[in-house]
Coordinates of C-alpha atoms in Angstrom, one line a residue:
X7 CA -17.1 -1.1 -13.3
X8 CA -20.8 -0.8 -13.9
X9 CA -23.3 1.4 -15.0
X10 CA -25.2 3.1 -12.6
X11 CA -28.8 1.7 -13.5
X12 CA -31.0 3.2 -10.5
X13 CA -31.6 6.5 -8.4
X14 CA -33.8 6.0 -5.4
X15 CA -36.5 8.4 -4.7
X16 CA -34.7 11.1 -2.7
X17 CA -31.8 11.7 -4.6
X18 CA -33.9 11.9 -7.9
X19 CA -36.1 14.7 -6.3
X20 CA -32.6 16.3 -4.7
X21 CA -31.3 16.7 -8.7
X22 CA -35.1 17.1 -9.7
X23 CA -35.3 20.7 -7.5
X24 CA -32.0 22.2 -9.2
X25 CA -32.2 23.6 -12.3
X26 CA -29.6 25.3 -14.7
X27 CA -28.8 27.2 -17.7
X28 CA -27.0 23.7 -18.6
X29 CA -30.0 21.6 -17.0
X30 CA -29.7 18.0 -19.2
X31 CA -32.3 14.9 -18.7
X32 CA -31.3 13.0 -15.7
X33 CA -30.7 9.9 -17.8
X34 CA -28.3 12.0 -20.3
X35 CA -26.7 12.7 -17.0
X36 CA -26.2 9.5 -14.9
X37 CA -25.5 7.0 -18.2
X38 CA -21.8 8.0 -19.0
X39 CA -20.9 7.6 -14.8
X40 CA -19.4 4.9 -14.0
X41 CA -19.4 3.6 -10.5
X42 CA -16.9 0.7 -8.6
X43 CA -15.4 0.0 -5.6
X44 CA -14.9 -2.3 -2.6
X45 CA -16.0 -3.6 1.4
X46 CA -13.4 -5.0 3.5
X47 CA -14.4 -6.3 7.1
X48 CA -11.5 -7.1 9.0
X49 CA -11.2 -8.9 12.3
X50 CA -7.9 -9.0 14.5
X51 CA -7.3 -10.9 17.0
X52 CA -3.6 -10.0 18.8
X53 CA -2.2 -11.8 22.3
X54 CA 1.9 -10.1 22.8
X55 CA 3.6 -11.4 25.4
X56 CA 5.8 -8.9 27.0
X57 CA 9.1 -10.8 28.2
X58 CA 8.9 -8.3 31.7
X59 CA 9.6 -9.6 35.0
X60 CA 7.0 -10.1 35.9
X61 CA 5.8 -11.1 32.6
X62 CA 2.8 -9.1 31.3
X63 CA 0.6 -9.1 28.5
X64 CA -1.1 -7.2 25.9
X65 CA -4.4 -8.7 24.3
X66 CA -5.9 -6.2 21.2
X67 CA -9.1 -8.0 20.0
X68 CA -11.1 -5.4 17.3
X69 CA -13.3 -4.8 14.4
X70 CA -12.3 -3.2 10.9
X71 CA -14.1 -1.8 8.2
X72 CA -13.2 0.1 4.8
X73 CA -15.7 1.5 2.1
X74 CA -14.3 2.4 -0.4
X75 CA -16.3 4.3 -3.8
X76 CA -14.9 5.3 -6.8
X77 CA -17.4 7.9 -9.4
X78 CA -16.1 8.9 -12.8
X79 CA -18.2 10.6 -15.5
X80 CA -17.1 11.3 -19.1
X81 CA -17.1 15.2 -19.6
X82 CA -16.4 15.1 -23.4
X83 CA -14.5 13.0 -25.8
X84 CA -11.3 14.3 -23.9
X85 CA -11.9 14.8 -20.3
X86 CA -12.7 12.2 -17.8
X87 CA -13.8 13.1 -14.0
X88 CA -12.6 10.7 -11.1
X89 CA -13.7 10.7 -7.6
X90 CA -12.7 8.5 -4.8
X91 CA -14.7 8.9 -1.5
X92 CA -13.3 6.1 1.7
X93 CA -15.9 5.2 4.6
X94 CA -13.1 4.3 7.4
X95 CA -10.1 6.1 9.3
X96 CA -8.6 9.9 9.1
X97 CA -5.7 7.9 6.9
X98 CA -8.1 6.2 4.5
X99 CA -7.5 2.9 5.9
X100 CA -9.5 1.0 8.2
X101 CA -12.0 2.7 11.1
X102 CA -10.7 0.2 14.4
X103 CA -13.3 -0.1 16.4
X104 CA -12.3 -2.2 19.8
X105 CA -14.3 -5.4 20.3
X106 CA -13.2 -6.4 24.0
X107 CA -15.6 -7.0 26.8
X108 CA -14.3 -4.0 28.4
X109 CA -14.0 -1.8 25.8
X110 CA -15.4 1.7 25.8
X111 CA -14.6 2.0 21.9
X112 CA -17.5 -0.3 20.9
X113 CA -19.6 -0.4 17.8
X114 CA -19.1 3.1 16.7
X115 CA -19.0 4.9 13.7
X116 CA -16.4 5.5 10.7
X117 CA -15.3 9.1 9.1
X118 CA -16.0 9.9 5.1
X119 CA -13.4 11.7 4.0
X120 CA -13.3 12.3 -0.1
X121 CA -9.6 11.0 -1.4
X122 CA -9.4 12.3 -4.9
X123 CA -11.4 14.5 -7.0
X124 CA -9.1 15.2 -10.3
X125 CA -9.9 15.4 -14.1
X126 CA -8.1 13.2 -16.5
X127 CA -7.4 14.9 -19.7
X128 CA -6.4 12.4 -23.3
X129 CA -6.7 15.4 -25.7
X130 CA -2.6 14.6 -26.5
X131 CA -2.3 11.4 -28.5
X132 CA -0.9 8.4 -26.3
X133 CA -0.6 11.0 -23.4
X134 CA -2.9 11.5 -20.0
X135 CA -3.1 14.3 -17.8
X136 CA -4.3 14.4 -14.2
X137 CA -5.4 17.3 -12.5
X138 CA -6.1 17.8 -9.2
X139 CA -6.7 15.4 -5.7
X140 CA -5.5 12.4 -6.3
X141 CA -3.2 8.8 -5.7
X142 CA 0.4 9.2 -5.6
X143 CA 0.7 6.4 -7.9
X144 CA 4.5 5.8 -7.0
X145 CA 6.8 2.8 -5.8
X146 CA 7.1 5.4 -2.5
X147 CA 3.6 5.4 -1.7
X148 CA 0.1 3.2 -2.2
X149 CA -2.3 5.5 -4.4
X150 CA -5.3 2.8 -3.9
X151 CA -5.7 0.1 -1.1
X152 CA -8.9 -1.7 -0.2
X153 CA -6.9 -3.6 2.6
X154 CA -5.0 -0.4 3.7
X155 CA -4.3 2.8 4.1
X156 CA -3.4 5.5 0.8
X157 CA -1.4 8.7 0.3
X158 CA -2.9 11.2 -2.3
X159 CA -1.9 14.8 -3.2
X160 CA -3.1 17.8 -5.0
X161 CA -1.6 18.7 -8.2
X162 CA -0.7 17.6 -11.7
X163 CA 0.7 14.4 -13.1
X164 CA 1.4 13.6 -16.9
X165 CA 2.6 10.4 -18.4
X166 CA 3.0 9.9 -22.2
X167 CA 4.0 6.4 -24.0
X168 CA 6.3 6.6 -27.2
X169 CA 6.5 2.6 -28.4
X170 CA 7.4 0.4 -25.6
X171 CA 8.8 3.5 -23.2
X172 CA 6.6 5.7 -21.0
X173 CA 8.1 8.6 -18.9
X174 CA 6.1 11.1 -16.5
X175 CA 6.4 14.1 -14.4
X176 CA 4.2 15.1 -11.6
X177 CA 4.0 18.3 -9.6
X178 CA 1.9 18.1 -5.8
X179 CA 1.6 21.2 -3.9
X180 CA 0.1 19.3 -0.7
X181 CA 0.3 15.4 0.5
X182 CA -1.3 13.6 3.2
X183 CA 1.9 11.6 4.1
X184 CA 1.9 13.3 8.1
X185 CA -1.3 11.5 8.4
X186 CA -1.1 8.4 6.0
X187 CA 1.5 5.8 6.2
X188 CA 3.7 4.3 8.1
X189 CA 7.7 5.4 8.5
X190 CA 7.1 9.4 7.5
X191 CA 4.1 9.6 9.3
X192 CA 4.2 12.5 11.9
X193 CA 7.7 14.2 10.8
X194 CA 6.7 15.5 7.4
X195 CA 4.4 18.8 6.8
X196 CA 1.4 18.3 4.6
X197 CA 2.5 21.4 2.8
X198 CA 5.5 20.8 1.8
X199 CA 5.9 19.8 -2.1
X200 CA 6.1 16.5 -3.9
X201 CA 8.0 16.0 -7.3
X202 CA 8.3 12.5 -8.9
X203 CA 9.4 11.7 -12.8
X204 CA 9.7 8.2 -14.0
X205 CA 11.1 6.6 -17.2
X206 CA 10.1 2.9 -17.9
X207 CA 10.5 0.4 -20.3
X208 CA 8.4 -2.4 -21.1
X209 CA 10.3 -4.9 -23.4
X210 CA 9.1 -8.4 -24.6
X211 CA 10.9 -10.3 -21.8
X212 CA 11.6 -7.9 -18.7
X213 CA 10.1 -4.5 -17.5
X214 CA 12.7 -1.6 -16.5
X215 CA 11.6 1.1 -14.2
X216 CA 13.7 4.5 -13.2
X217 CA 12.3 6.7 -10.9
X218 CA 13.0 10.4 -8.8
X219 CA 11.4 11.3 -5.9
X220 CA 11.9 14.7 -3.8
X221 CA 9.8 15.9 -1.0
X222 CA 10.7 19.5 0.2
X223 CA 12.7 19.4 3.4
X224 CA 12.5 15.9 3.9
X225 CA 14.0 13.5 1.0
X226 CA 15.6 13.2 -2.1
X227 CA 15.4 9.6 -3.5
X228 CA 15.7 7.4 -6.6
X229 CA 14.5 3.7 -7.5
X230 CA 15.7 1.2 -10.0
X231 CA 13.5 -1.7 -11.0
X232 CA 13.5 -4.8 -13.2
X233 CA 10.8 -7.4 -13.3
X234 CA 10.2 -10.6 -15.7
X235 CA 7.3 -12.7 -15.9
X236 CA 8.0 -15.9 -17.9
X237 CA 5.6 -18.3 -19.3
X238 CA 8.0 -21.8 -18.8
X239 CA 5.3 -23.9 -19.9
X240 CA 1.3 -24.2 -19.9
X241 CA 0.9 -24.7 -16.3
X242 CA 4.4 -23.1 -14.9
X243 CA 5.0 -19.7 -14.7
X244 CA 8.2 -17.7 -12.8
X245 CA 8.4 -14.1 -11.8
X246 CA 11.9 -12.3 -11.2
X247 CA 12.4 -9.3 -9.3
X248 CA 15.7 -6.8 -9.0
X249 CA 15.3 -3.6 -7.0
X250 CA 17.4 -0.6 -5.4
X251 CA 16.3 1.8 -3.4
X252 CA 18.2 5.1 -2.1
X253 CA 16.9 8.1 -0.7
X254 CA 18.3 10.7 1.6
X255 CA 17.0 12.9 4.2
X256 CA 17.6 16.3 4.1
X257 CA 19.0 18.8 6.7
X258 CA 15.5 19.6 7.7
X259 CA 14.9 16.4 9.3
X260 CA 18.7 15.7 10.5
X261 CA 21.9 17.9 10.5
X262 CA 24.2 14.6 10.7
X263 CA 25.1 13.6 7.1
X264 CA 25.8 10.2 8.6
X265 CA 21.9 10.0 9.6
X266 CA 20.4 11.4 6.6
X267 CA 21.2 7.4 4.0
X268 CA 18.8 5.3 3.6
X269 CA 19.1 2.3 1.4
X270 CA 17.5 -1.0 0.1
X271 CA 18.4 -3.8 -2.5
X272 CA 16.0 -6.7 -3.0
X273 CA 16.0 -9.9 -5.3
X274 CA 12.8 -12.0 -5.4
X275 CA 11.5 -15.1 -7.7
X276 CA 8.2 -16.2 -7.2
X277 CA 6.2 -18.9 -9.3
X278 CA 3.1 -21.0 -10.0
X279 CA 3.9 -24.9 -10.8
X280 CA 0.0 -26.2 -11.4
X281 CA -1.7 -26.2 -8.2
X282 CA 1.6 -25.0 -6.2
X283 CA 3.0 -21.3 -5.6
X284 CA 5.8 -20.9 -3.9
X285 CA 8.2 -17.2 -3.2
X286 CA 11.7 -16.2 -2.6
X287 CA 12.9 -13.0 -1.6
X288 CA 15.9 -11.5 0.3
X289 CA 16.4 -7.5 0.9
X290 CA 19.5 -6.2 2.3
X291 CA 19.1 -2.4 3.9
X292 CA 21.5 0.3 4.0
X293 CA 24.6 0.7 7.1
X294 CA 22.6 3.9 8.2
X295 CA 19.1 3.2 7.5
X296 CA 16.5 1.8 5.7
X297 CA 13.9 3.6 5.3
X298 CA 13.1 3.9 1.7
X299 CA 9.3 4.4 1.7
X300 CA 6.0 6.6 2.6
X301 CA 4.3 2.8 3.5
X302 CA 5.2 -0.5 4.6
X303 CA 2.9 -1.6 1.8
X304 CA 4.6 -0.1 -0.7
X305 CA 6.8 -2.0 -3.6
X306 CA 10.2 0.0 -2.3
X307 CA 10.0 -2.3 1.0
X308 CA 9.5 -5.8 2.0
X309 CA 6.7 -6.3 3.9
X310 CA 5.5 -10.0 5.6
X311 CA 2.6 -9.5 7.7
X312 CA 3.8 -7.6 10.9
X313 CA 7.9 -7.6 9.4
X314 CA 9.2 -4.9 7.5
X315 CA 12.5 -4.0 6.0
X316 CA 11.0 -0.3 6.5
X317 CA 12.7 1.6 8.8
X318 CA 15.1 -0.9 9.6
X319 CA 19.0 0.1 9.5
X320 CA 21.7 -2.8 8.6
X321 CA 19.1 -5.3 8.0
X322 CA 18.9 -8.7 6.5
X323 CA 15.3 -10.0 5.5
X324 CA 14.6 -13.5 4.3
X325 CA 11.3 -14.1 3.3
X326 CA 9.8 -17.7 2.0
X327 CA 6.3 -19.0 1.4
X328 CA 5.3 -22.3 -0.4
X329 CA 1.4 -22.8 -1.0
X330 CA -0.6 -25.4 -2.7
X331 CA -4.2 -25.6 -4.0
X332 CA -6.6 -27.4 -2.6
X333 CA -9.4 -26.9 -4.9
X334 CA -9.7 -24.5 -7.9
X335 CA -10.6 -21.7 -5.6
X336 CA -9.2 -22.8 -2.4
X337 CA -5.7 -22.0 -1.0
X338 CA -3.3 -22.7 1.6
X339 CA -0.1 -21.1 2.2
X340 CA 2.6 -21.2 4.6
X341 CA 4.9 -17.7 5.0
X342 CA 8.1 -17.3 6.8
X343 CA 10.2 -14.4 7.4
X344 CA 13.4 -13.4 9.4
X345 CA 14.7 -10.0 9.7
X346 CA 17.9 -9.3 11.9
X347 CA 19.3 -5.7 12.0
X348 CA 22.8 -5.5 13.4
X349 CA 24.0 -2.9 15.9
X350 CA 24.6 0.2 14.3
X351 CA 26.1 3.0 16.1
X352 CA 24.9 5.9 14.2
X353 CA 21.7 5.2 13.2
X354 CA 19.5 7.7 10.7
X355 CA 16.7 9.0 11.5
X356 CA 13.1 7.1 11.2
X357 CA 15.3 4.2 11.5
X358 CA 15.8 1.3 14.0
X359 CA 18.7 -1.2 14.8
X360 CA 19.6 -3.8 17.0
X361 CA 16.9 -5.9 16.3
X362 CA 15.9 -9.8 15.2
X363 CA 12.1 -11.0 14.1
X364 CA 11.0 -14.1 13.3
X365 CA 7.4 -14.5 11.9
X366 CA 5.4 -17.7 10.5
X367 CA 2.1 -17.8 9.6
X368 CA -0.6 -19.9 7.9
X369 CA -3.0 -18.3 5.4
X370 CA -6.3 -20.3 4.1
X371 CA -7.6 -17.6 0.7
X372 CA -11.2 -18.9 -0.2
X373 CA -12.3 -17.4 -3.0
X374 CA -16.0 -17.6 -4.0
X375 CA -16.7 -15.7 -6.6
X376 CA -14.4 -13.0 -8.8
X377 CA -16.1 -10.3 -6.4
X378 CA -15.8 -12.0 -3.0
X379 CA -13.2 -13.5 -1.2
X380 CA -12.1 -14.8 2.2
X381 CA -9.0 -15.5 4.3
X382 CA -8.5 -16.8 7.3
X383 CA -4.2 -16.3 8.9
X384 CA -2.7 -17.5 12.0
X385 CA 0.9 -17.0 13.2
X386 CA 3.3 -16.0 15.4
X387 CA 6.1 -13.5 15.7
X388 CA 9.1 -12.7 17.9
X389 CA 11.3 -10.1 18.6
X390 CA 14.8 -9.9 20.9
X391 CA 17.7 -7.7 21.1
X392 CA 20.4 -8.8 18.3
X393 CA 23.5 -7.9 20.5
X394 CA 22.2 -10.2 23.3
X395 CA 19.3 -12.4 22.0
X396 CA 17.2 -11.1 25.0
X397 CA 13.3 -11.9 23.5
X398 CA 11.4 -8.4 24.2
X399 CA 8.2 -9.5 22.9
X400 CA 6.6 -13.1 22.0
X401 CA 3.1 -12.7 19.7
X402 CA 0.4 -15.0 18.5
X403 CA -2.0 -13.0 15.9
X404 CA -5.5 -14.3 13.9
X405 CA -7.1 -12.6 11.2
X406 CA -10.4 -12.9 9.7
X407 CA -11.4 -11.2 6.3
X408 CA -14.0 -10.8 3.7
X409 CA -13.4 -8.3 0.9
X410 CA -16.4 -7.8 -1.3
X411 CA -15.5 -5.5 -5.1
X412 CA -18.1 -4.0 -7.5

């Protein structure tokens, strides 16, 4: 974060022409704000094959940008302001704006929508209090996301640390999850109400994580987590990874108890051996369904670049990547993935079946400077029907991105 050093001219006379019983110097004002945030331009560059007869394709060539700003001003010695305002699209993600020769979606312009606007109390030793619009900072859900879209909510969320253990509660009267995200989008009410409570552990070797999540006539769901990082010598370092997942829809959204489960279970190691990273992961989703969260970036699914475990009933995922260094701030890794989901009869809502991917991509991360980095991807990914191996779709995807944070 940084300090906000400089005003220009028409803002200063903007605060300059109101005037208050509590009217304070404009530098009394502006030095306890802090200001941060981040610019993401994104291009994409799609060519899917549709295995037809007659074969046909689908070319998506586009643009993306995401601003995103984040304001907060010490109040008093126990009250902190926060403020999050997103230049980009309706879900605070990216604005898309179509770059094809034909296109009648050209260079055009971005909403500004304002994402959270809470106050943080600390009057409670070891304890915070947030009041008002803000991230749902759960496993569910992605709170804040230069590269993405995020959920927020208005309401009330406390967490307090006693030692090594935290636990928290959290009330939301209203969510954005109809319009932001990815497997609840569209069949949720922005209304309805949130709950979430979470006990963790941090111990000297491994982190524990319990968490409840309820949304009113849509889910009730619970996560277990354990994750290690270990230090196996100077220049080698191993992460470990054990999670479950289970939620359950509720009447509202199905009457068939069969096509309410939804389930997950992953196990993942990942490491860093000098100048070479490499991951493991496998997930495993439930007979019925797996659909265990709000967004397919969020740490209750696996997620490769277009493959997801999310929404996905009876599914086996595999993912792999090894990387290597090629200069202190200069990367190169290679990701694979393979999901199949068998052919489930009764499948539960939000949910898919039937269905292999395979994906492989190349990723080249170039970073520059702490503030600004680059990566350039290219892959490939194809679907077919499990049952009969029939390919519906065959895809070859490019990315270019720059993300700039302040």
């Amino acid at each position: 974060m940084r300090k906000i050093s400089k005003i220009s001219l028409v803002a200063a006379v903007a605060v300059a022409g109101f005037s208050t019983a509590n009217a304070q110097p404009l530098e009394e004002a502006i030095k306890n704000v802090d200001v941060s945030g981040s610019v993401v331009y994104r291009y994409n560059n799609f060519d899917r094959d549709l295995k037809t007869t007659p074969s046909t394709s689908n070319q998506t060539e586009d643009n993306n940008y995401k601003i995103g700003l984040n304001l907060s001003s010490k109040v008093n010695d126990y009250v902190k302001f926060n403020s999050r305002f997103i230049v980009g699209g309706a879900d605070a993600g990216f604005t898309t704006l179509d770059s094809k020769k034909d296109s009648t979606n050209g260079d055009g312009g971005a909403d500004v929508t304002l994402t959270n606007a809470y106050f943080g109390f600390t009057a409670i030793p070891n304890t915070v209090v947030n009041v008002g619009k803000q991230g749902l900072a759960t496993p569910y859900t992605v709170a804040v996301d230069i590269n993405g879209n995020e959920q927020n909510g208005t309401g009330i969320l406390a967490l307090t640390t006693v030692g090594p253990v935290t636990a928290g509660a959290g009330y939301f009267n209203a969510t954005n999850l109809n319009t932001s995200g990815n497997v609840l989008k569209g069949n949720v009410r922005n209304g309805s109400d949130m709950y979430v409570a979470t006990v963790q552990g941090n111990l000297d070797f491994v982190k524990l994580e319990a968490w409840y999540a309820g949304l009113q006539n849509t889910f009730n769901s619970y996560t277990l987590a354990a994750t290690s990082n270990l230090d196996l010598a100077e220049n080698a370092k191993l992460g470990l990874e054990a999670r479950y997942v289970n939620l359950e829809l509720n009447s509202f959204i199905n009457q068939n108890a069969d096509q309410r489960e939804n389930s997950m279970f992953r196990f993942a190691v990942d490491g860093k051996f000098s100048i070479v990273n490499a991951r493991l992961a496998y997930t495993k989703t439930g007979k019925h369904g797996g659909a265990t969260a709000a967004d397919n970036d969020a740490k209750n699914t696996s997620l490769g670049w277009t493959v997801t475990s999310n929404g996905y009933a009876d599914a086996d995922y595999f993912q792999a990547s090894l990387g290597v260094d090629i200069l202190d701030n200069l990367n190169f890794t290679a990701h694979y993935g393979n999901l199949e989901s068998n052919n489930v009869a009764t499948v539960s809502t939000l949910n898919t079946s039937n269905v292999e991917q395979e994906e492989i991509y190349g990723q080249l991360t170039y970073k520059m400077s702490k503030n600004l980095s680059t990566y350039l991807r290219y892959g490939n990914v194809e679907q077919k029907v499990k049952s009969t191996g029939t390919k519906t779709y065959d895809q070859d995807m490019g990315r270019l991105q720059v993300a700039y944070t302040f």
